[in-house]
Coordinates of N, CA and C and ligand atoms in Angstrom, one line a residue:
X1496 N -15.0 17.6 -30.5 CA -13.9 16.9 -29.8 C -12.8 16.7 -30.8
X1497 N -11.5 16.9 -30.4 CA -10.4 16.7 -31.2 C -10.3 15.2 -31.6
X1498 N -10.2 14.9 -32.8 CA -10.1 13.5 -33.3 C -8.9 13.3 -34.1
X1499 N -7.7 13.8 -33.6 CA -6.6 13.9 -34.5 C -5.9 12.5 -34.6
X1500 N -6.4 11.5 -34.0 CA -5.9 10.2 -34.3 C -6.6 9.5 -35.4
X1501 N -7.6 10.3 -36.0 CA -8.3 9.9 -37.2 C -9.3 8.7 -37.0
X1502 N -9.5 8.3 -35.8 CA -10.4 7.2 -35.5 C -11.4 7.6 -34.4
X1503 N -12.6 7.7 -34.7 CA -13.5 8.2 -33.7 C -13.8 7.2 -32.6
X1504 N -13.4 5.9 -32.8 CA -13.6 4.9 -31.8 C -12.5 5.0 -30.7
X1505 N -11.4 5.6 -31.1 CA -10.3 5.8 -30.1 C -10.3 7.2 -29.5
X1506 N -10.5 7.3 -28.2 CA -10.5 8.6 -27.6 C -9.2 9.3 -27.8
X1507 N -9.3 10.6 -28.2 CA -8.1 11.4 -28.4 C -7.5 11.7 -27.0
X1508 N -8.4 11.9 -26.1 CA -7.9 12.4 -24.7 C -8.6 11.5 -23.7
X1509 N -7.8 10.8 -22.9 CA -8.2 10.0 -21.8 C -7.8 10.7 -20.5
X1510 N -8.7 10.8 -19.5 CA -8.3 11.3 -18.2 C -8.6 10.2 -17.2
X1511 N -7.7 10.2 -16.2 CA -7.8 9.1 -15.2 C -7.7 9.6 -13.8
X1512 N -8.7 9.3 -12.9 CA -8.6 9.5 -11.5 C -8.0 8.2 -10.9
X1513 N -6.7 8.2 -10.6 CA -6.0 7.1 -10.2 C -6.3 6.9 -8.7
X1514 N -7.2 6.1 -8.4 CA -7.7 6.0 -7.0 C -7.5 4.5 -6.4
X1515 N -7.3 4.4 -5.1 CA -7.3 3.1 -4.5 C -5.9 2.6 -4.0
X1516 N -4.9 3.5 -4.1 CA -3.5 3.1 -3.7 C -3.5 2.8 -2.2
X1517 N -4.2 3.6 -1.4 CA -4.2 3.4 0.1 C -4.8 2.0 0.4
X1518 N -6.0 1.7 -0.2 CA -6.7 0.5 0.1 C -5.8 -0.7 -0.4
X1519 N -5.2 -0.5 -1.5 CA -4.3 -1.6 -2.0 C -3.2 -2.0 -1.0
X1520 N -2.6 -1.0 -0.4 CA -1.6 -1.2 0.7 C -2.2 -1.8 1.9
X1521 N -3.4 -1.2 2.3 CA -4.0 -1.7 3.5 C -4.4 -3.2 3.5
X1522 N -4.8 -3.6 2.3 CA -5.2 -5.0 2.1 C -4.0 -5.9 2.3
X1523 N -2.8 -5.4 2.1 CA -1.6 -6.2 2.3 C -0.9 -5.9 3.6
X1524 N -1.5 -5.1 4.4 CA -0.9 -4.8 5.7 C 0.4 -3.9 5.5
X1525 N 0.4 -3.1 4.5 CA 1.5 -2.2 4.2 C 1.2 -0.8 4.5
X1526 N 2.2 0.1 4.7 CA 1.9 1.5 4.8 C 1.3 2.1 3.5
X1527 N 0.5 3.1 3.6 CA -0.2 3.7 2.4 C 0.8 4.1 1.3
X1528 N 2.0 4.5 1.7 CA 3.1 4.9 0.8 C 3.4 3.8 -0.2
X1529 N 3.4 2.6 0.3 CA 3.7 1.5 -0.6 C 2.7 1.3 -1.7
X1530 N 1.5 1.7 -1.4 CA 0.4 1.7 -2.4 C 0.7 2.7 -3.5
X1531 N 1.2 3.9 -3.1 CA 1.5 4.9 -4.0 C 2.7 4.5 -4.9
X1532 N 3.7 3.9 -4.2 CA 4.9 3.4 -4.9 C 4.5 2.4 -6.0
X1533 N 3.6 1.5 -5.6 CA 3.1 0.5 -6.6 C 2.3 1.1 -7.7
X1534 N 1.6 2.2 -7.3 CA 0.8 2.9 -8.3 C 1.6 3.5 -9.5
X1535 N 2.9 3.8 -9.2 CA 3.8 4.3 -10.3 C 3.9 3.3 -11.4
X1536 N 3.9 2.0 -11.1 CA 4.0 0.9 -12.1 C 2.8 0.9 -13.0
X1537 N 1.6 1.2 -12.4 CA 0.4 1.3 -13.1 C 0.4 2.5 -14.1
X1538 N 1.0 3.6 -13.6 CA 1.1 4.8 -14.5 C 1.9 4.4 -15.8
X1539 N 3.0 3.6 -15.6 CA 3.8 3.2 -16.7 C 3.0 2.4 -17.7
X1540 N 2.2 1.5 -17.1 CA 1.4 0.6 -17.9 C 0.4 1.4 -18.7
X1541 N -0.3 2.4 -18.1 CA -1.3 3.2 -18.7 C -0.7 4.0 -19.8
X1542 N 0.5 4.6 -19.6 CA 1.2 5.4 -20.6 C 1.5 4.5 -21.8
X1543 N 2.1 3.3 -21.6 CA 2.4 2.4 -22.7 C 1.2 2.1 -23.5
X1544 N 0.1 1.7 -22.8 CA -1.2 1.3 -23.4 C -1.7 2.5 -24.2
X1545 N -1.7 3.7 -23.7 CA -2.2 4.8 -24.4 C -1.5 5.0 -25.7
X1546 N -0.1 4.9 -25.7 CA 0.7 5.1 -26.9 C 0.3 4.0 -27.9
X1547 N 0.2 2.8 -27.4 CA -0.1 1.6 -28.3 C -1.5 1.8 -28.9
X1548 N -2.4 2.4 -28.2 CA -3.8 2.5 -28.7 C -4.0 3.7 -29.6
X1549 N -3.0 4.6 -29.6 CA -3.2 5.8 -30.5 C -3.8 7.0 -29.7
X1550 N -3.9 6.9 -28.4 CA -4.4 8.0 -27.6 C -3.4 9.2 -27.7
X1551 N -3.9 10.4 -27.9 CA -2.9 11.6 -28.1 C -2.6 12.3 -26.8
X1552 N -3.6 12.3 -25.8 CA -3.5 13.0 -24.6 C -3.9 12.1 -23.4
X1553 N -3.1 12.1 -22.4 CA -3.5 11.3 -21.2 C -3.3 12.2 -20.0
X1554 N -4.4 12.5 -19.3 CA -4.3 13.3 -18.1 C -4.5 12.5 -16.9
X1555 N -3.5 12.5 -16.0 CA -3.6 11.7 -14.7 C -3.7 12.6 -13.5
X1556 N -4.7 12.3 -12.7 CA -4.9 13.0 -11.4 C -4.0 12.5 -10.4
X1557 N -2.9 13.2 -10.1 CA -1.9 12.7 -9.1 C -2.0 13.2 -7.7
X1558 N -2.4 14.5 -7.6 CA -2.5 15.2 -6.3 C -3.5 16.3 -6.4
X1559 N -4.6 16.2 -5.6 CA -5.6 17.2 -5.7 C -5.4 18.3 -4.7
X1560 N -6.1 19.5 -4.8 CA -5.9 20.6 -3.9 C -6.4 20.2 -2.5
X1561 N -7.2 19.1 -2.4 CA -7.7 18.6 -1.1 C -6.8 17.6 -0.5
X1562 N -5.8 17.0 -1.3 CA -5.0 16.0 -0.7 C -4.0 16.5 0.3
X1563 N -3.9 17.9 0.4 CA -3.0 18.4 1.5 C -3.6 18.1 2.9
X1564 N -4.8 17.6 2.9 CA -5.5 17.3 4.2 C -4.9 16.0 4.8
X1565 N -4.1 15.3 4.0 CA -3.6 14.0 4.4 C -2.4 14.2 5.4
X1566 N -2.1 13.1 6.2 CA -0.9 13.3 7.1 C 0.3 13.7 6.4
X1567 N 1.1 14.6 7.0 CA 2.3 15.1 6.4 C 3.3 14.0 5.8
X1568 N 3.4 12.9 6.6 CA 4.3 11.8 6.1 C 3.8 11.3 4.7
X1569 N 2.5 11.2 4.6 CA 2.0 10.7 3.3 C 2.2 11.7 2.2
X1570 N 1.9 13.0 2.5 CA 2.1 14.1 1.5 C 3.6 14.1 1.1
X1571 N 4.5 14.1 2.1 CA 5.9 14.1 1.8 C 6.4 12.9 1.0
X1572 N 5.8 11.8 1.3 CA 6.1 10.6 0.6 C 5.7 10.7 -0.9
X1573 N 4.5 11.3 -1.1 CA 4.1 11.4 -2.5 C 5.0 12.4 -3.3
X1574 N 5.4 13.5 -2.6 CA 6.2 14.5 -3.3 C 7.6 13.8 -3.6
X1575 N 8.1 13.0 -2.7 CA 9.4 12.3 -3.0 C 9.2 11.4 -4.1
X1576 N 8.1 10.7 -4.2 CA 7.9 9.7 -5.2 C 7.8 10.4 -6.6
X1577 N 7.3 11.6 -6.6 CA 7.2 12.4 -7.8 C 8.6 12.7 -8.4
X1578 N 9.4 13.1 -7.4 CA 10.8 13.5 -7.8 C 11.6 12.2 -8.3
X1579 N 11.4 11.1 -7.6 CA 12.1 9.9 -8.0 C 11.6 9.4 -9.3
X1580 N 10.3 9.4 -9.5 CA 9.7 8.9 -10.8 C 10.1 9.8 -12.0
X1581 N 10.2 11.1 -11.7 CA 10.6 12.0 -12.8 C 12.0 11.5 -13.3
X1582 N 12.9 11.2 -12.3 CA 14.2 10.8 -12.6 C 14.3 9.5 -13.3
X1583 N 13.5 8.5 -12.8 CA 13.5 7.1 -13.3 C 13.0 7.1 -14.7
X1584 N 11.9 7.9 -15.0 CA 11.3 7.7 -16.3 C 11.6 8.7 -17.4
X1585 N 12.5 9.7 -17.0 CA 12.8 10.8 -18.0 C 13.3 10.2 -19.3
X1586 N 14.2 9.3 -19.3 CA 14.8 8.8 -20.5 C 13.8 8.0 -21.3
X1587 N 12.9 7.3 -20.6 CA 11.9 6.5 -21.2 C 10.9 7.4 -22.0
X1588 N 10.6 8.5 -21.3 CA 9.7 9.5 -21.9 C 10.3 10.1 -23.2
X1589 N 11.6 10.5 -23.1 CA 12.3 11.1 -24.2 C 12.3 10.1 -25.4
X1590 N 12.7 8.8 -25.1 CA 12.8 7.8 -26.1 C 11.5 7.5 -26.7
X1591 N 10.4 7.6 -25.9 CA 9.1 7.2 -26.4 C 8.3 8.3 -27.0
X1592 N 8.9 9.5 -27.2 CA 8.2 10.6 -27.8 C 7.1 11.1 -26.9
X1593 N 7.2 11.0 -25.6 CA 6.2 11.5 -24.7 C 6.5 12.8 -24.1
X1594 N 5.6 13.8 -24.4 CA 5.8 15.1 -23.9 C 5.0 15.2 -22.6
X1595 N 5.7 15.6 -21.5 CA 5.1 15.7 -20.2 C 4.8 17.2 -19.9
X1596 N 3.6 17.4 -19.3 CA 3.2 18.7 -18.9 C 2.4 18.5 -17.6
X1597 N 2.1 19.7 -16.9 CA 1.3 19.6 -15.7 C 0.1 20.6 -15.8
X1598 N -0.9 20.3 -15.0 CA -2.0 21.3 -14.7 C -2.1 21.4 -13.2
X1599 N -2.5 22.5 -12.8 CA -2.6 22.7 -11.3 C -1.7 23.8 -10.9
X1600 N -1.8 24.2 -9.6 CA -0.9 25.2 -9.0 C 0.4 24.6 -8.5
X1601 N 1.3 24.5 -9.5 CA 2.6 23.9 -9.1 C 3.5 24.8 -8.3
X1602 N 3.1 26.1 -8.3 CA 3.9 27.1 -7.5 C 3.9 26.8 -6.0
X1603 N 2.9 26.0 -5.6 CA 2.8 25.7 -4.1 C 3.5 24.4 -3.8
X1604 N 4.1 23.8 -4.7 CA 4.8 22.5 -4.5 C 6.2 22.7 -4.0
X1605 N 6.8 21.7 -3.3 CA 8.2 21.9 -2.8 C 9.2 22.2 -3.9
X1606 N 10.2 23.0 -3.7 CA 11.2 23.3 -4.7 C 11.7 22.1 -5.5
X1607 N 12.0 21.0 -4.7 CA 12.6 19.8 -5.4 C 11.6 19.3 -6.5
X1608 N 10.3 19.3 -6.1 CA 9.3 18.8 -7.1 C 9.2 19.8 -8.3
X1609 N 9.2 21.1 -8.0 CA 9.1 22.1 -9.1 C 10.3 21.9 -10.0
X1610 N 11.5 21.7 -9.4 CA 12.7 21.5 -10.2 C 12.6 20.3 -11.1
X1611 N 12.1 19.2 -10.5 CA 12.0 18.0 -11.3 C 11.0 18.1 -12.5
X1612 N 9.9 18.8 -12.2 CA 8.8 19.1 -13.2 C 9.4 19.9 -14.3
X1613 N 10.1 21.0 -13.9 CA 10.7 21.9 -15.0 C 11.6 21.1 -15.9
X1614 N 12.4 20.2 -15.3 CA 13.4 19.5 -16.0 C 12.7 18.5 -17.0
X1615 N 11.7 17.8 -16.5 CA 11.0 16.8 -17.4 C 10.3 17.6 -18.5
X1616 N 9.6 18.7 -18.2 CA 8.9 19.4 -19.2 C 9.9 19.9 -20.3
X1617 N 11.0 20.4 -19.9 CA 12.0 20.9 -20.8 C 12.6 19.8 -21.7
X1618 N 12.9 18.7 -21.1 CA 13.6 17.6 -21.8 C 12.6 16.8 -22.7
X1619 N 11.3 16.9 -22.5 CA 10.4 16.1 -23.3 C 9.6 16.9 -24.2
X1620 N 9.9 18.2 -24.3 CA 9.0 19.1 -25.1 C 8.9 18.8 -26.6
X1621 N 9.9 18.0 -27.1 CA 9.8 17.6 -28.5 C 8.9 16.4 -28.8
X1622 N 8.4 15.8 -27.7 CA 7.7 14.5 -27.8 C 6.4 14.7 -28.7
X1623 N 6.2 13.8 -29.6 CA 5.1 14.0 -30.6 C 4.0 12.8 -30.4
X1624 N 4.4 11.8 -29.8 CA 3.5 10.6 -29.8 C 2.3 10.8 -28.8
X1625 N 2.6 11.2 -27.6 CA 1.6 11.3 -26.6 C 1.9 12.5 -25.7
X1626 N 0.9 13.3 -25.3 CA 1.1 14.4 -24.3 C 0.6 13.8 -23.0
X1627 N 1.5 13.7 -22.0 CA 1.1 13.2 -20.7 C 1.0 14.3 -19.8
X1628 N -0.2 14.6 -19.3 CA -0.5 15.7 -18.4 C -0.7 15.2 -17.0
X1629 N 0.1 15.7 -16.1 CA 0.0 15.3 -14.7 C -0.7 16.4 -13.9
X1630 N -1.9 16.1 -13.3 CA -2.6 17.1 -12.5 C -2.0 17.1 -11.1
X1631 N -1.4 18.2 -10.7 CA -0.6 18.3 -9.5 C -1.1 19.5 -8.7
X1632 N -1.5 19.3 -7.5 CA -2.2 20.4 -6.7 C -3.2 21.0 -7.6
X1633 N -4.0 20.1 -8.2 CA -5.1 20.5 -9.1 C -6.4 20.4 -8.5
X1634 N -7.3 21.4 -8.7 CA -8.7 21.3 -8.3 C -9.5 22.0 -9.4
X1635 N -10.6 21.5 -9.8 CA -11.4 22.1 -10.8 C -12.0 23.4 -10.4
X1636 N -12.5 23.6 -9.1 CA -13.0 24.8 -8.7 C -12.0 25.9 -8.6
X1637 N -10.8 25.7 -8.0 CA -9.8 26.7 -8.0 C -9.4 27.1 -9.4
X1638 N -9.4 26.1 -10.3 CA -9.0 26.4 -11.7 C -10.0 27.5 -12.3
X1639 N -11.3 27.3 -12.0 CA -12.3 28.2 -12.6 C -12.2 29.5 -11.9
X1640 N -11.9 29.6 -10.6 CA -11.8 30.8 -9.9 C -10.6 31.6 -10.5
X1641 N -9.5 30.9 -10.7 CA -8.3 31.5 -11.2 C -8.6 32.1 -12.6
X1642 N -9.3 31.4 -13.4 CA -9.6 31.9 -14.8 C -10.5 33.1 -14.6
X1643 N -11.5 33.1 -13.7 CA -12.4 34.2 -13.6 C -11.6 35.5 -13.1
X1644 N -10.7 35.3 -12.2 CA -9.9 36.4 -11.8 C -9.1 37.0 -12.9
X1645 N -8.5 36.2 -13.7 CA -7.7 36.7 -14.8 C -8.6 37.5 -15.8
X1646 N -9.8 37.0 -16.0 CA -10.7 37.7 -17.0 C -11.1 39.0 -16.3
X1647 N -11.4 39.0 -15.0 CA -11.8 40.2 -14.3 C -10.7 41.3 -14.5
X1648 N -9.5 40.8 -14.3 CA -8.4 41.8 -14.4 C -8.3 42.3 -15.8
X1649 N -8.5 41.5 -16.8 CA -8.4 41.9 -18.2 C -9.5 43.0 -18.5
X1650 N -10.7 42.8 -17.9 CA -11.8 43.7 -18.1 C -11.4 45.0 -17.4
X1651 N -10.9 44.9 -16.1 CA -10.5 46.1 -15.4 C -9.5 47.0 -16.1
X1652 N -8.6 46.3 -16.8 CA -7.5 47.0 -17.5 C -7.9 47.3 -18.9
X1653 N -9.1 47.1 -19.3 CA -9.6 47.5 -20.6 C -9.2 46.6 -21.7
X1654 N -8.6 45.4 -21.4 CA -8.2 44.5 -22.4 C -9.3 43.6 -22.9
X1655 N -10.4 43.6 -22.2 CA -11.6 42.8 -22.7 C -12.8 43.5 -22.2
X1656 N -13.9 43.3 -22.9 CA -15.2 43.8 -22.5 C -16.1 42.7 -22.0
X1657 N -16.9 43.0 -21.0 CA -17.8 41.9 -20.4 C -18.5 41.1 -21.4
X1658 N -19.0 41.8 -22.4 CA -19.8 41.1 -23.5 C -19.0 40.2 -24.3
X1659 N -17.7 40.3 -24.2 CA -16.8 39.4 -25.0 C -16.5 38.1 -24.2
X1660 N -16.9 38.1 -23.0 CA -16.6 36.9 -22.2 C -17.6 35.8 -22.7
X1661 N -16.9 34.7 -23.1 CA -17.7 33.5 -23.6 C -17.0 32.2 -23.2
X1662 N -17.6 31.1 -23.6 CA -17.0 29.8 -23.2 C -15.5 29.7 -23.7
X1663 N -15.3 30.2 -24.9 CA -14.0 30.1 -25.5 C -13.0 30.9 -24.7
X1664 N -13.4 32.1 -24.2 CA -12.4 32.9 -23.4 C -12.2 32.2 -22.1
X1665 N -13.2 31.7 -21.5 CA -13.0 31.0 -20.2 C -12.0 29.8 -20.4
X1666 N -12.3 29.0 -21.4 CA -11.5 27.8 -21.8 C -10.0 28.2 -21.9
X1667 N -9.8 29.3 -22.5 CA -8.4 29.8 -22.8 C -7.7 30.2 -21.5
X1668 N -8.4 30.4 -20.4 CA -7.8 30.8 -19.2 C -7.7 29.7 -18.2
X1669 N -8.1 28.5 -18.6 CA -7.9 27.3 -17.7 C -6.5 26.7 -17.9
X1670 N -6.1 25.9 -16.9 CA -4.8 25.2 -17.1 C -4.7 24.4 -18.4
X1671 N -5.9 23.9 -18.8 CA -5.9 23.0 -20.0 C -6.0 23.8 -21.3
X1672 N -5.8 25.1 -21.3 CA -5.9 25.9 -22.5 C -5.1 25.2 -23.6
X1673 N -5.8 25.0 -24.8 CA -5.1 24.4 -25.9 C -5.3 22.9 -26.0
X1674 N -5.8 22.3 -25.0 CA -6.0 20.8 -25.0 C -7.4 20.5 -25.3
X1675 N -7.7 19.5 -26.1 CA -9.1 19.1 -26.3 C -9.7 18.6 -25.0
X1676 N -11.0 18.7 -24.8 CA -11.6 18.1 -23.6 C -11.5 16.6 -23.6
X1677 N -11.4 16.0 -22.4 CA -11.3 14.5 -22.4 C -12.5 13.9 -23.1
X1678 N -12.2 12.8 -23.8 CA -13.3 12.0 -24.4 C -13.8 11.0 -23.4
X1679 N -12.8 10.5 -22.7 CA -13.1 9.3 -21.7 C -12.5 9.6 -20.4
X1680 N -13.2 9.5 -19.3 CA -12.7 9.6 -18.0 C -12.8 8.2 -17.3
X1681 N -11.7 7.7 -16.8 CA -11.6 6.5 -16.1 C -11.4 6.8 -14.6
X1682 N -12.2 6.1 -13.7 CA -11.8 6.2 -12.3 C -11.8 4.8 -11.7
X1683 N -10.7 4.5 -11.0 CA -10.5 3.2 -10.4 C -11.0 3.2 -9.0
X1684 N -11.0 2.0 -8.4 CA -11.3 1.8 -7.0 C -12.8 1.8 -6.6
X1685 N -13.6 1.9 -7.6 CA -15.1 1.7 -7.3 C -15.8 3.0 -6.9
X1686 N -15.0 4.1 -6.6 CA -15.7 5.3 -6.2 C -16.2 5.9 -7.5
X1687 N -17.4 6.5 -7.4 CA -18.1 7.1 -8.6 C -18.3 8.6 -8.3
X1688 N -17.2 9.4 -8.3 CA -17.3 10.8 -8.1 C -16.1 11.5 -8.8
X1689 N -16.3 12.8 -8.9 CA -15.2 13.5 -9.7 C -14.1 14.0 -8.8
X1690 N -14.4 14.2 -7.5 CA -13.4 14.7 -6.5 C -12.7 16.0 -7.1
X1691 N -13.5 16.9 -7.7 CA -12.9 18.2 -8.1 C -12.0 18.1 -9.3
X1692 N -12.2 17.1 -10.1 CA -11.3 16.9 -11.3 C -12.0 17.5 -12.6
X1693 N -11.3 18.4 -13.3 CA -11.7 18.8 -14.6 C -13.2 19.1 -14.7
X1694 N -13.8 19.9 -13.8 CA -15.2 20.1 -13.7 C -15.7 20.7 -15.0
X1695 N -15.0 21.7 -15.6 CA -15.5 22.4 -16.8 C -15.3 21.4 -18.0
X1696 N -14.2 20.8 -18.0 CA -13.7 20.0 -19.2 C -14.5 18.7 -19.4
X1697 N -15.1 18.2 -18.4 CA -15.8 16.9 -18.5 C -17.3 17.0 -18.9
X1698 N -17.7 18.2 -19.4 CA -19.1 18.4 -19.6 C -19.8 17.3 -20.5
X1699 N -19.1 16.8 -21.5 CA -19.6 15.8 -22.4 C -18.8 14.5 -22.5
X1700 N -17.9 14.3 -21.5 CA -17.0 13.2 -21.4 C -17.8 11.9 -21.1
X1701 N -17.4 10.8 -21.6 CA -17.9 9.5 -21.3 C -17.2 9.0 -20.0
X1702 N -17.9 8.4 -19.1 CA -17.3 8.0 -17.8 C -17.2 6.4 -17.8
X1703 N -16.1 6.0 -17.2 CA -15.9 4.5 -17.0 C -15.4 4.3 -15.6
X1704 N -16.1 3.5 -14.9 CA -15.7 3.2 -13.5 C -15.4 1.8 -13.4
X1705 N -14.3 1.5 -12.6 CA -13.9 0.1 -12.4 C -13.6 -0.1 -10.9
X1706 N -14.0 -1.3 -10.4 CA -13.6 -1.6 -9.0 C -12.1 -1.8 -8.7
X1707 N -11.4 -2.1 -9.8 CA -9.9 -2.4 -9.6 C -9.2 -1.2 -8.9
X1708 N -8.3 -1.5 -8.0 CA -7.6 -0.5 -7.3 C -6.4 -0.1 -8.3
X1709 N -6.0 1.2 -8.2 CA -5.1 1.7 -9.2 C -3.8 0.9 -9.3
X1710 N -3.1 0.4 -8.3 CA -1.9 -0.4 -8.5 C -2.2 -1.7 -9.3
X1711 N -3.4 -2.1 -9.3 CA -3.8 -3.4 -10.1 C -4.2 -3.1 -11.5
X1712 N -4.3 -1.8 -11.9 CA -4.8 -1.5 -13.2 C -3.8 -1.7 -14.2
X1713 N -4.0 -2.6 -15.2 CA -3.0 -2.9 -16.2 C -3.3 -2.3 -17.5
X1714 N -2.3 -2.5 -18.4 CA -2.5 -2.1 -19.8 C -3.8 -2.7 -20.4
X1715 N -4.0 -4.0 -20.1 CA -5.2 -4.7 -20.6 C -6.5 -4.0 -20.0
X1716 N -6.4 -3.6 -18.8 CA -7.6 -2.9 -18.2 C -7.8 -1.5 -19.0
X1717 N -6.8 -0.9 -19.3 CA -6.9 0.4 -20.1 C -7.5 0.1 -21.4
X1718 N -7.1 -1.0 -22.1 CA -7.7 -1.4 -23.4 C -9.1 -1.7 -23.2
X1719 N -9.5 -2.4 -22.1 CA -10.9 -2.8 -21.9 C -11.8 -1.5 -21.8
X1720 N -11.2 -0.5 -21.1 CA -12.0 0.8 -21.0 C -12.2 1.4 -22.4
X1721 N -11.1 1.4 -23.2 CA -11.2 1.9 -24.5 C -12.2 1.1 -25.4
X1722 N -12.3 -0.2 -25.2 CA -13.2 -1.0 -25.9 C -14.6 -0.6 -25.5
X1723 N -14.8 -0.4 -24.2 CA -16.2 0.0 -23.7 C -16.5 1.4 -24.4
X1724 N -15.6 2.2 -24.4 CA -15.8 3.6 -25.0 C -16.2 3.5 -26.5
X1725 N -15.6 2.5 -27.2 CA -15.9 2.4 -28.6 C -17.3 2.0 -28.9
X1726 N -18.0 1.4 -27.9 CA -19.4 1.0 -28.1 C -20.4 2.2 -27.8
X1727 N -19.9 3.2 -27.2 CA -20.8 4.3 -26.8 C -21.2 5.1 -28.0
X1728 N -22.4 5.7 -27.8 CA -22.9 6.6 -28.8 C -23.0 8.0 -28.2
X1729 N -22.1 8.9 -28.6 CA -22.0 10.2 -28.1 C -23.0 11.1 -28.8
X1730 N -23.8 11.9 -28.1 CA -24.8 12.6 -28.8 C -24.7 14.1 -28.6
X1731 N -24.0 14.6 -27.6 CA -23.7 16.0 -27.4 C -25.0 16.8 -27.4
X1732 N -26.1 16.2 -26.9 CA -27.3 17.0 -26.9 C -28.1 16.8 -28.2
X1733 N -27.5 16.3 -29.2 CA -28.3 16.1 -30.5 C -29.0 14.8 -30.5
X1734 N -29.3 14.3 -31.7 CA -30.0 13.1 -31.8 C -29.1 12.0 -32.3
Ligands
IPE3234 C1 -5.0 7.7 -4.9 O1 -5.1 6.7 -4.0 C2 -3.7 8.5 -4.9 C3 -3.9 9.8 -4.4 C4 -5.0 10.4 -4.1 C5 -2.6 10.6 -4.3 P1 -5.6 7.0 -2.5 O2 -4.4 7.3 -1.7 O3 -6.7 8.0 -2.5 O4 -6.2 5.6 -2.1 P2 -7.4 5.2 -1.3 O5 -8.6 5.9 -1.9 O6 -7.2 5.8 0.1 O7 -7.6 3.8 -1.3
IPE3235 C1 -8.9 11.9 -6.0 O1 -8.8 10.9 -5.1 C2 -7.6 12.6 -6.1 C3 -6.5 11.8 -6.8 C4 -6.7 10.6 -7.3 C5 -5.3 12.5 -6.9 P1 -9.1 11.1 -3.6 O2 -8.9 9.7 -3.0 O3 -8.4 12.2 -3.0 O4 -10.7 11.4 -3.6 P2 -11.8 11.2 -2.5 O5 -11.3 11.9 -1.2 O6 -12.0 9.8 -2.3 O7 -13.0 11.9 -3.1
MG3236 MG1 -8.7 7.8 -2.7

């Protein structure tokens, strides 16, 4: 695992399944979209806490390949929120040394969202403090299928031989190529499942589940998860 923050007790890469926005809104008699809107505040908290703690990579699951099953109003609302948030936080990201990137099939997103992403990626590319990776139209299985296809094409075209296919080659064809695997995965809202998130990359990741709904998740909650992680003994199959 990459430990470029120099402290093995601090995870270099934290991934979060930000779940529970809908229930947060429902509990208040509000439309689900208000839960998503409130969730943006929790993203800001998590980013600040990650920087303060010395985390180098933060990957946030914002929209899965399965989330298209939701009502169009909700999907549209989420897309709009992405565009708005990109605008609202761009300067804060630049000032804070935060490099923003995405994983997932962004080509299927509405043009306005793609434009906003392109702008934020370009304007934040010099950021050195934290890499913030937003998983958008991301699914772990489609990611592995895509990598497999690319490798099959390479073999067909004579650029690779079947016996050269190994874990490293597959890793290099994933959206996350070049990133260290997550050390810690957090999921809010009490659900204890992966929901198609980073299936390959989470092979030896530590999991942390909390009943808190995502809009209620604070910087202190992020620190509590890191504190829990610091007590873990990772073995990677060894002793
Ligand atoms: C997570 O909150 C945000 C997204 C999936 C976009 P949900 O919208 O899944 O909230 P719940 O799980 O319905 O409460
Ligand atoms: C996972 O949450 C996806 C994101 C947080 C973006 P879901 O709410 O979509 O997952 P399920 O449906 O409960 O498994
Ligand atoms: Mg959910």
